[in-house]
Amino acid sequence: MSSDSDNKLTNFQKKRLENIKRNNELLQKLNLSKLSNSIKPKDVKIHERKSNGSKIKSAKRRKLEELKPERLPTRRSRRLQGQTAEPSPELPTSLDNISVKPEVEDVKILGDLKLSDLVKDEEQMSKMANLKVSSGDFFNELRNVQTQSSDVKEEVKIFDKMEMWQDKVIYERISSLFIHPSKEKFVMIAGDISGNVGLWNKDISKELEPEEDEDIFRFQLFSKNVSRIDCFPTKMEKLILASYDGFIRSLDLNNQKSDELLQIKDPYDDFLGVSDCQFSYSDPNVLYLTTLSGEFALCDMREDLKKQSLKLKRLADKKIGSMAINPKNTNQIATGSLDRTMKLWDIRKLVDKPDWSQYEDYPSHDIVATYDSRLSISGVSYSPTDETLVCNGYDDTIRLFDVKESSLTEDLQPKLTMKHNCQTGRWTSILKARFKANKNIFAIANMSRAVDVYTSEGQQLAHMATPTVPAVISWHPTLDTIVGGNSSGKVFLFSEPAIKKEEEV
C-alpha cells in the first residue's frame, strides 16, 4: 500500500520528504530540544536598596501639602456673563509686529574639556577623582584569555549562579553601553539619545546603607545619540566615544578630561553621524568607523585627525547600523545596513564606481559575500575564535553564518536560523546580538524582558529575567559578567558574586 502511494508522489514531494527526514535526524543528533527544555527562566536574585520606610514618605507628603496651590475660582468668559466680547487693549490685534522666538539649534560641544567644567557639584568631582581604573595594555592580554571551545553544561551553571544589580545611570534612553575591562572594580559607562554620558562605579561585595548614594556621575559630551563606547586597547584608562552629531571624543577616567579627536564632515561641510566604530585586532592604533549615511573610514589614532580629512569609502546608500571586524582576518569586515543586506568586504581592494550604488561621491571596497534579508539588519558580530558571524534584524530572526574562507560564497547563506522578536518600536533601542570577546557565546536582549545567551552553534545557555527590556548589551571581555541598559537610563549588571570575593583574597 505504501509503495503505491510512494509511486504517486511527484519528484518534488519525494525530495521534500527526504529533506524533512534528514532535518529531523540532524536535530536529534544535536539534542537541542533536550537542552532547551533544561533551560528555564530562573528567579534571579535582585539587589535593591533599603529604604527608610514611613519617615521618608511622611516627610514627602507634608512637603507636597505645603506646596499645594490655593484653589482659585473657575474662569468665566464674557459670553457666559452676557457681556460683549471686546479685544483686550493690552493684546495686539495683528501679528505683524510680534517677534517670534527662533527655534533652538543643536549646540555642538567643541574642543577639549575638563569634567570639572561640566560637573559643578564639588562633592561629585571629589568622588570622581577617586575613580581610578586599571591602566596599561589590554591588547595582548585579551588574546591570552580567548578559549577555543567551552563546556555547555559548565556555562549554564555559570549563568545560573549570576545575580543582578540595577540602578539609574543616565537620564534618557540608553543608546550605547560599555563595561570597563578592569578586574578590580565594575565601571559601567552608558550614553543616551541626548548625548549624555553616565558612569557607574559598582562594588558588588558590599551593600549600601539607605543614606548612602551610588557612585554615579553624569555629564554631557555630545548633542545627539552616543552610538559607541570603547576603550583604547593600549590605554585602558582612556575611553573613546562616538556620536550621531559627527564627533569622536576621548575620556580619560583617571584625569577626568575629555578631548575632541575628530569631526567627520562631507564635502559640503555637513556633519556625518558616526553609527559604529571599533579598533583593529591587528593594530591597536587603527580605528574602523561607519556613518549614518553609509560611509566607511580608517583612522590612525596616532595622527592629529583634526588637521586631516578622512578618506571616506561608500559601503551603503543608507545607514550602516552595525559593523564588525573579523578577528581572524582584519582585512575583512561585515556591515549590516538599512538597505536590507549584510555584506562582507575586503578593505584591501578598491572599486572606483560600484554598480550597486546610486552615488558617485566616494569609491568603495570589494564585496566578498552578500546576504539579502527581508527587512533591515540591525546588528552583526564575529565570534572570537571559531569564525562564526551572527546577525539579527527586523525580520525577527537571529542568523548564524560560517565565514571560514574555505566555505565563503558570494551568496551567503546561514548555517542556522532562530526566531527572535526584534520589534523594538519607537521607544526602545534597537536590539543587537554581541559576541563575548574571549568566548564563542553571544547575548541579545529579549522583548519579554530578559537577556538571552547562546553558543555560536545556537544552543541556548541562559534566559536571565529583568524588570524591563535591557535593549543595549555589553560584555566584560574577560570576566563572566554582562550588563544591559533600558529605555529609562537604568543599567542591569549580571555577575557572580564569587568573582569579586576570589580576587580580594
Coordinates of C-alpha atoms in Angstrom, one line a residue:
M1 CA 0.0 0.0 0.0
S2 CA 2.8 2.4 0.9
S3 CA 4.7 1.6 -2.3
D4 CA 1.7 2.5 -4.3
S5 CA 1.4 5.9 -2.5
D6 CA 5.1 6.5 -3.0
N7 CA 4.8 5.9 -6.7
K8 CA 2.0 8.5 -6.9
L9 CA 4.3 11.2 -5.3
T10 CA 6.0 13.7 -7.6
N11 CA 9.7 14.1 -7.6
F12 CA 9.3 17.4 -5.7
Q13 CA 7.2 15.7 -3.0
K14 CA 9.7 12.9 -2.6
K15 CA 12.6 15.4 -2.3
R16 CA 10.6 17.3 0.3
L17 CA 10.1 14.2 2.4
E18 CA 13.8 13.3 2.2
N19 CA 14.7 16.8 3.4
I20 CA 12.2 16.5 6.4
K21 CA 13.7 13.2 7.3
R22 CA 17.3 14.5 7.1
N23 CA 16.5 17.6 9.2
N24 CA 14.8 15.5 11.9
E25 CA 17.8 13.2 12.1
L26 CA 20.1 16.3 12.4
L27 CA 18.0 17.8 15.2
Q28 CA 18.1 14.5 17.1
K29 CA 21.9 14.4 16.9
L30 CA 22.2 18.0 18.1
N31 CA 19.9 17.2 21.1
L32 CA 18.7 20.8 21.1
S33 CA 15.2 20.1 22.3
K34 CA 16.5 18.3 25.4
L35 CA 18.9 21.2 26.2
S36 CA 16.4 23.9 25.6
N37 CA 13.9 22.2 27.9
S38 CA 16.5 22.2 30.7
I39 CA 16.9 26.0 30.4
K40 CA 14.1 27.7 32.1
P41 CA 13.7 31.3 33.3
K42 CA 15.0 31.4 36.8
D43 CA 14.3 33.8 39.6
V44 CA 17.4 36.0 39.6
K45 CA 18.4 37.4 43.0
I46 CA 17.9 41.2 42.7
H47 CA 19.9 43.5 45.0
E48 CA 17.8 46.6 45.8
R49 CA 18.5 49.5 48.1
K50 CA 16.8 49.5 51.5
S51 CA 14.5 52.4 52.3
N52 CA 13.9 54.4 55.4
G53 CA 10.2 53.4 55.3
S54 CA 7.4 55.6 56.5
K55 CA 9.6 58.5 57.7
I56 CA 10.6 59.5 54.2
K57 CA 7.1 59.0 52.9
S58 CA 5.5 61.2 55.6
A59 CA 8.1 63.9 55.0
K60 CA 7.4 63.9 51.3
R61 CA 3.6 64.0 52.0
R62 CA 4.0 67.1 54.3
K63 CA 6.1 68.8 51.7
L64 CA 3.6 68.2 49.0
E65 CA 0.8 69.6 51.2
E66 CA 2.8 72.7 51.9
L67 CA 3.4 73.3 48.1
K68 CA -0.2 72.6 47.2
P69 CA -1.5 75.8 45.4
E70 CA -4.6 77.7 46.7
R71 CA -7.7 76.8 44.8
L72 CA -8.9 79.6 42.5
P73 CA -12.4 80.3 41.3
T74 CA -13.4 78.8 37.9
R75 CA -12.8 81.3 35.0
R76 CA -16.0 82.5 33.3
S77 CA -16.0 84.1 29.8
R78 CA -17.6 87.3 28.8
R79 CA -20.1 85.5 26.6
L80 CA -21.4 83.4 29.6
Q81 CA -21.7 86.6 31.7
G82 CA -23.9 88.2 29.0
Q83 CA -21.3 90.8 28.1
T84 CA -19.9 91.8 24.7
A85 CA -16.6 90.2 23.9
E86 CA -14.1 93.0 23.1
P87 CA -10.4 92.7 22.4
S88 CA -8.2 93.4 25.4
P89 CA -6.3 96.7 25.0
E90 CA -3.1 95.1 26.2
L91 CA -3.1 92.4 23.4
P92 CA -2.2 93.3 19.8
T93 CA -4.9 92.7 17.2
S94 CA -2.3 92.0 14.5
L95 CA 0.5 89.5 14.3
D96 CA 2.7 91.8 12.1
N97 CA 4.6 93.3 15.0
I98 CA 5.0 90.2 17.1
S99 CA 8.6 88.8 17.2
V100 CA 8.7 85.0 17.0
K101 CA 11.3 83.2 19.1
P102 CA 13.7 81.3 16.8
E103 CA 14.0 77.6 17.1
V104 CA 16.9 76.4 19.2
E105 CA 19.6 74.7 17.0
D106 CA 21.8 71.8 18.1
V107 CA 24.7 73.2 20.1
K108 CA 27.9 71.3 19.2
I109 CA 30.2 70.7 22.1
L110 CA 33.6 71.6 20.7
G111 CA 37.2 71.3 21.9
D112 CA 38.9 69.7 24.9
L113 CA 37.1 69.7 28.2
K114 CA 37.7 69.1 31.8
L115 CA 34.9 67.2 33.6
S116 CA 35.1 69.8 36.4
D117 CA 33.7 72.3 33.8
L118 CA 30.7 70.1 33.2
V119 CA 30.1 68.7 36.8
K120 CA 29.6 71.7 39.1
D121 CA 29.0 69.6 42.2
E122 CA 32.3 69.6 44.2
E123 CA 31.3 66.5 46.1
Q124 CA 30.7 64.6 42.9
M125 CA 34.0 65.8 41.5
S126 CA 35.9 64.7 44.6
K127 CA 34.3 61.2 44.3
M128 CA 35.1 61.1 40.6
A129 CA 38.8 61.9 41.4
N130 CA 38.9 58.7 43.4
L131 CA 37.6 56.7 40.4
K132 CA 40.9 55.2 39.3
V133 CA 40.8 52.3 36.9
S134 CA 43.5 49.9 35.6
S135 CA 45.8 51.4 33.1
G136 CA 48.1 49.7 30.7
D137 CA 48.0 47.4 27.7
F138 CA 44.9 45.3 27.2
F139 CA 45.6 44.5 23.6
N140 CA 47.8 41.4 24.2
E141 CA 46.0 40.3 27.4
L142 CA 42.8 39.6 25.5
R143 CA 44.5 37.1 23.2
N144 CA 45.7 35.1 26.2
V145 CA 42.3 34.5 27.7
Q146 CA 40.4 33.5 24.5
T147 CA 39.0 30.0 24.6
Q148 CA 38.5 27.8 21.5
S149 CA 35.5 25.9 22.9
S150 CA 33.6 25.6 26.2
D151 CA 31.6 23.0 28.0
V152 CA 27.9 23.9 27.5
K153 CA 26.9 22.4 30.9
E154 CA 29.5 24.4 32.7
E155 CA 28.5 27.6 31.0
V156 CA 24.9 27.0 32.0
K157 CA 26.0 26.6 35.6
I158 CA 27.9 29.9 35.5
F159 CA 24.8 31.9 34.3
D160 CA 22.6 30.1 36.8
K161 CA 24.7 31.5 39.7
M162 CA 24.5 35.1 38.5
E163 CA 22.8 37.7 40.5
M164 CA 21.5 41.1 39.3
W165 CA 22.2 44.7 40.5
Q166 CA 20.5 47.7 39.0
D167 CA 20.5 51.5 39.1
K168 CA 19.6 54.5 37.1
V169 CA 22.8 55.7 35.5
I170 CA 21.7 58.2 32.8
Y171 CA 18.8 60.5 32.2
E172 CA 17.2 59.2 29.0
R173 CA 17.0 56.1 26.7
I174 CA 20.4 54.3 26.6
S175 CA 21.8 54.1 23.1
S176 CA 25.3 52.6 24.0
L177 CA 26.8 50.8 26.9
F178 CA 30.3 49.6 27.9
I179 CA 31.8 47.8 30.9
H180 CA 35.4 48.6 31.5
P181 CA 37.8 45.6 31.3
S182 CA 39.3 46.4 34.7
K183 CA 39.1 43.4 37.1
E184 CA 39.4 45.4 40.3
K185 CA 36.0 47.1 40.0
F186 CA 33.0 47.2 37.8
V187 CA 32.8 50.5 36.0
M188 CA 29.9 50.8 33.5
I189 CA 29.7 53.7 31.1
A190 CA 26.3 54.5 29.4
G191 CA 25.4 57.0 26.7
D192 CA 21.9 58.2 26.0
I193 CA 20.0 59.6 23.0
S194 CA 20.7 63.2 24.1
G195 CA 24.4 62.9 24.2
N196 CA 24.7 62.5 28.0
V197 CA 27.2 60.1 29.5
G198 CA 26.9 58.3 32.8
L199 CA 29.5 56.4 34.9
W200 CA 28.5 53.8 37.5
N201 CA 31.3 52.6 39.8
K202 CA 29.8 49.5 41.5
D203 CA 31.3 47.4 44.3
I204 CA 29.2 44.3 44.4
S205 CA 30.9 43.0 47.6
K206 CA 29.1 45.4 49.9
E207 CA 25.5 46.6 50.4
L208 CA 24.9 50.3 50.6
E209 CA 23.0 51.8 53.5
P210 CA 19.8 53.8 52.8
E211 CA 21.5 57.1 53.3
E212 CA 24.5 56.2 51.0
D213 CA 24.4 57.1 47.3
E214 CA 25.8 55.0 44.5
D215 CA 29.0 56.3 42.8
I216 CA 27.2 57.6 39.7
F217 CA 28.5 60.6 37.6
R218 CA 26.7 62.2 34.7
F219 CA 27.7 64.9 32.2
Q220 CA 27.0 65.8 28.6
L221 CA 29.7 65.4 25.9
F222 CA 27.5 65.4 22.7
S223 CA 24.3 66.9 21.3
K224 CA 22.9 63.6 19.9
N225 CA 22.9 59.8 20.4
V226 CA 26.0 58.3 21.8
S227 CA 26.5 55.5 19.3
R228 CA 29.5 53.6 20.6
I229 CA 31.7 53.5 23.7
D230 CA 35.0 51.5 23.9
C231 CA 38.5 51.8 25.4
F232 CA 41.8 52.3 23.8
P233 CA 43.5 48.8 23.6
T234 CA 46.8 50.1 24.9
K235 CA 45.4 52.6 27.4
M236 CA 42.7 51.0 29.4
E237 CA 42.0 54.2 31.4
K238 CA 41.1 56.1 28.2
L239 CA 37.7 55.7 26.6
I240 CA 36.7 56.5 23.0
L241 CA 33.1 57.7 22.4
A242 CA 31.3 58.4 19.1
S243 CA 28.1 60.2 18.4
Y244 CA 25.4 60.8 15.8
D245 CA 26.4 64.5 15.8
G246 CA 29.6 63.6 13.9
F247 CA 32.1 63.9 16.8
I248 CA 34.5 61.4 18.3
R249 CA 35.9 62.2 21.7
S250 CA 38.2 60.6 24.3
L251 CA 37.5 60.4 28.0
D252 CA 40.4 59.8 30.5
L253 CA 38.8 58.2 33.6
N254 CA 41.9 58.9 35.8
N255 CA 42.5 62.5 34.8
Q256 CA 38.8 63.4 34.3
K257 CA 39.5 65.0 30.9
S258 CA 37.7 64.7 27.5
D259 CA 39.5 65.6 24.3
E260 CA 38.0 66.1 20.9
L261 CA 39.6 63.7 18.5
L262 CA 37.7 64.0 15.2
Q263 CA 34.9 65.8 13.4
I264 CA 33.5 63.9 10.4
K265 CA 32.1 66.1 7.6
D266 CA 31.2 65.5 3.9
P267 CA 32.5 67.7 1.0
Y268 CA 29.6 70.1 1.7
D269 CA 30.8 70.7 5.2
D270 CA 27.8 68.9 6.8
F271 CA 28.5 66.6 9.8
L272 CA 28.3 62.8 9.2
G273 CA 27.0 61.0 12.2
V274 CA 29.1 58.0 13.4
S275 CA 27.0 54.9 13.6
D276 CA 29.7 52.4 14.8
C277 CA 33.4 52.2 15.4
Q278 CA 35.9 49.5 16.5
F279 CA 39.7 49.2 17.0
S280 CA 41.6 46.7 14.8
Y281 CA 42.6 43.4 16.2
S282 CA 46.0 43.5 14.4
D283 CA 46.9 47.2 15.0
P284 CA 45.7 48.9 18.3
N285 CA 46.2 52.3 16.7
V286 CA 43.8 51.9 13.8
L287 CA 40.1 52.7 14.3
Y288 CA 37.4 51.5 11.8
L289 CA 34.3 53.6 11.7
T290 CA 31.0 53.8 9.8
T291 CA 28.4 56.6 9.3
L292 CA 24.7 57.1 9.3
S293 CA 24.8 57.7 5.5
G294 CA 26.7 54.6 4.6
E295 CA 30.4 55.7 4.6
F296 CA 33.4 53.9 6.0
A297 CA 36.9 55.1 7.0
L298 CA 40.1 54.0 8.7
C299 CA 41.7 56.3 11.2
D300 CA 45.3 56.2 12.6
M301 CA 44.8 57.4 16.2
R302 CA 48.5 58.5 16.4
E303 CA 47.9 61.3 14.0
D304 CA 46.2 64.6 14.6
L305 CA 42.9 63.8 12.9
K306 CA 41.5 67.3 13.4
K307 CA 44.0 68.6 10.8
Q308 CA 43.4 65.9 8.2
S309 CA 40.4 64.9 6.1
L310 CA 39.3 61.3 6.2
K311 CA 39.4 59.2 3.1
L312 CA 35.8 58.0 3.0
K313 CA 34.6 54.9 1.2
R314 CA 30.9 54.2 0.4
L315 CA 29.7 50.8 1.6
A316 CA 25.9 51.5 1.5
D317 CA 23.5 54.1 0.2
K318 CA 21.6 54.0 3.5
K319 CA 22.5 53.9 7.2
I320 CA 25.0 51.3 8.3
G321 CA 23.6 50.2 11.6
S322 CA 26.4 47.9 12.7
M323 CA 29.9 47.0 11.7
A324 CA 32.3 44.2 12.9
I325 CA 35.9 43.2 12.2
N326 CA 36.8 39.6 11.6
P327 CA 39.3 38.7 14.4
K328 CA 40.9 36.1 12.2
N329 CA 41.3 38.4 9.2
T330 CA 41.3 42.1 10.0
N331 CA 41.1 43.0 6.3
Q332 CA 37.6 41.6 6.2
I333 CA 34.7 43.5 7.8
A334 CA 30.9 42.8 8.0
T335 CA 28.3 45.6 7.8
G336 CA 24.5 45.4 8.5
S337 CA 22.5 48.1 6.8
L338 CA 19.1 49.7 6.4
D339 CA 19.2 48.6 2.8
R340 CA 18.3 45.1 4.0
T341 CA 21.7 43.5 3.3
M342 CA 24.6 42.1 5.3
K343 CA 27.9 42.4 3.3
L344 CA 31.4 41.1 3.8
W345 CA 34.1 43.4 2.5
D346 CA 37.8 43.1 1.6
I347 CA 39.1 46.5 2.5
R348 CA 42.4 45.9 0.7
K349 CA 40.7 46.3 -2.7
L350 CA 39.2 49.5 -4.1
V351 CA 36.3 49.8 -6.5
D352 CA 36.1 53.2 -8.1
K353 CA 32.5 53.2 -9.3
P354 CA 30.4 50.4 -7.7
D355 CA 27.5 49.4 -9.8
W356 CA 25.2 48.8 -6.8
S357 CA 25.4 52.4 -5.6
Q358 CA 23.3 55.4 -6.9
Y359 CA 26.0 57.8 -5.7
E360 CA 29.4 58.7 -7.3
D361 CA 30.9 60.6 -4.5
Y362 CA 33.3 58.0 -3.0
P363 CA 35.0 54.8 -4.1
S364 CA 34.0 51.5 -2.4
H365 CA 35.7 48.3 -1.4
D366 CA 35.4 44.8 -2.9
I367 CA 32.3 42.8 -1.8
V368 CA 33.3 39.2 -0.7
A369 CA 29.8 37.9 0.1
T370 CA 26.3 39.2 0.5
Y371 CA 23.2 38.1 2.4
D372 CA 19.9 39.6 1.4
S373 CA 17.3 39.9 4.2
R374 CA 13.6 40.5 4.0
L375 CA 14.0 43.6 6.3
S376 CA 16.8 45.8 7.6
I377 CA 19.7 44.2 9.5
S378 CA 20.4 45.8 12.9
G379 CA 23.5 44.0 14.3
V380 CA 26.5 42.0 13.2
S381 CA 29.2 40.4 15.4
Y382 CA 32.0 37.9 14.9
S383 CA 32.9 35.1 17.3
P384 CA 36.5 35.4 18.7
T385 CA 37.9 32.0 17.5
D386 CA 35.5 29.7 15.5
E387 CA 34.8 32.2 12.6
T388 CA 31.0 32.4 13.2
L389 CA 29.1 35.6 12.2
V390 CA 25.8 36.4 13.9
C391 CA 23.3 38.9 12.6
N392 CA 19.8 39.9 13.6
G393 CA 17.2 42.3 12.2
Y394 CA 13.6 43.4 11.9
D395 CA 12.7 40.1 10.2
D396 CA 12.6 38.7 13.7
T397 CA 15.4 36.2 13.3
I398 CA 18.9 35.5 14.5
R399 CA 21.1 34.0 11.8
L400 CA 24.5 32.3 12.2
F401 CA 26.9 32.1 9.3
D402 CA 30.1 30.0 8.8
V403 CA 32.6 32.6 7.5
K404 CA 35.6 30.4 7.1
E405 CA 37.5 31.3 4.0
S406 CA 37.1 27.8 2.6
S407 CA 33.3 27.9 2.9
L408 CA 32.6 31.5 1.8
T409 CA 30.5 32.1 -1.3
E410 CA 29.2 35.2 -3.0
D411 CA 25.6 34.3 -2.0
L412 CA 26.0 34.0 1.8
Q413 CA 23.5 31.6 3.4
P414 CA 23.1 30.9 7.2
K415 CA 24.0 27.7 8.8
L416 CA 21.3 28.2 11.4
T417 CA 18.2 30.5 11.7
M418 CA 16.4 31.1 15.0
K419 CA 13.2 33.1 15.6
H420 CA 13.6 36.1 17.9
N421 CA 11.4 39.1 18.4
C422 CA 13.3 42.2 17.4
Q423 CA 10.3 44.6 17.0
T424 CA 11.5 47.3 19.4
G425 CA 9.3 50.1 18.2
R426 CA 9.9 53.8 18.8
W427 CA 10.7 53.9 22.5
T428 CA 13.2 51.0 22.8
S429 CA 16.8 51.0 21.4
I430 CA 17.4 48.5 18.5
L431 CA 18.4 45.0 19.6
K432 CA 21.9 43.9 18.6
A433 CA 23.5 40.5 19.2
R434 CA 27.0 40.7 20.7
F435 CA 29.7 38.0 20.9
K436 CA 31.8 37.9 24.1
A437 CA 35.4 38.9 23.4
N438 CA 37.0 35.7 24.8
K439 CA 34.3 33.1 24.3
N440 CA 32.2 31.8 21.4
I441 CA 29.0 32.8 23.1
F442 CA 26.7 35.8 22.3
A443 CA 23.9 37.6 24.0
I444 CA 20.9 39.6 22.8
A445 CA 18.1 41.3 24.7
N446 CA 14.6 39.7 24.7
M447 CA 11.5 41.8 24.3
S448 CA 10.0 39.6 27.0
R449 CA 12.2 41.5 29.5
A450 CA 15.3 39.2 29.6
V451 CA 18.8 38.6 28.3
D452 CA 19.3 35.5 26.2
V453 CA 22.7 33.9 25.8
Y454 CA 23.6 31.4 23.1
T455 CA 26.6 29.5 21.8
S456 CA 27.9 30.0 18.3
E457 CA 26.1 26.8 17.4
G458 CA 22.8 28.1 18.5
Q459 CA 22.5 26.3 21.9
Q460 CA 20.8 28.5 24.5
L461 CA 22.7 28.9 27.7
A462 CA 20.6 31.3 29.7
H463 CA 17.4 33.4 29.9
M464 CA 18.0 36.0 32.6
A465 CA 14.9 38.0 33.5
T466 CA 14.9 41.7 34.0
P467 CA 12.2 44.2 35.2
T468 CA 12.3 45.9 31.7
V469 CA 13.8 45.3 28.3
P470 CA 17.6 45.6 28.5
A471 CA 17.9 46.5 24.8
V472 CA 21.6 47.5 24.8
I473 CA 24.0 44.7 25.7
S474 CA 27.7 44.8 26.7
W475 CA 30.1 42.0 27.9
H476 CA 33.0 42.2 30.2
P477 CA 35.8 41.0 27.9
T478 CA 37.4 38.6 30.4
L479 CA 35.1 38.1 33.4
D480 CA 31.7 36.2 33.3
T481 CA 29.8 39.5 33.6
I482 CA 27.2 41.1 31.4
V483 CA 25.3 44.4 31.5
G484 CA 22.1 45.7 29.8
G485 CA 20.6 49.1 29.5
N486 CA 16.9 50.1 29.1
S487 CA 14.8 53.0 27.8
S488 CA 14.7 55.0 31.1
G489 CA 18.5 55.1 31.6
K490 CA 18.7 52.1 34.0
V491 CA 21.6 49.6 33.8
F492 CA 21.3 46.0 34.9
L493 CA 24.5 44.2 36.0
F494 CA 24.6 40.4 36.0
S495 CA 27.6 38.8 37.7
E496 CA 28.6 36.1 40.0
P497 CA 29.5 37.4 43.5
A498 CA 32.3 34.9 43.8
I499 CA 34.2 36.7 41.2
K500 CA 34.7 39.7 43.4
K501 CA 35.5 37.7 46.6
E502 CA 38.1 35.5 44.9
E503 CA 40.1 38.5 43.8
E504 CA 40.0 40.1 47.2
V505 CA 41.5 37.1 48.9

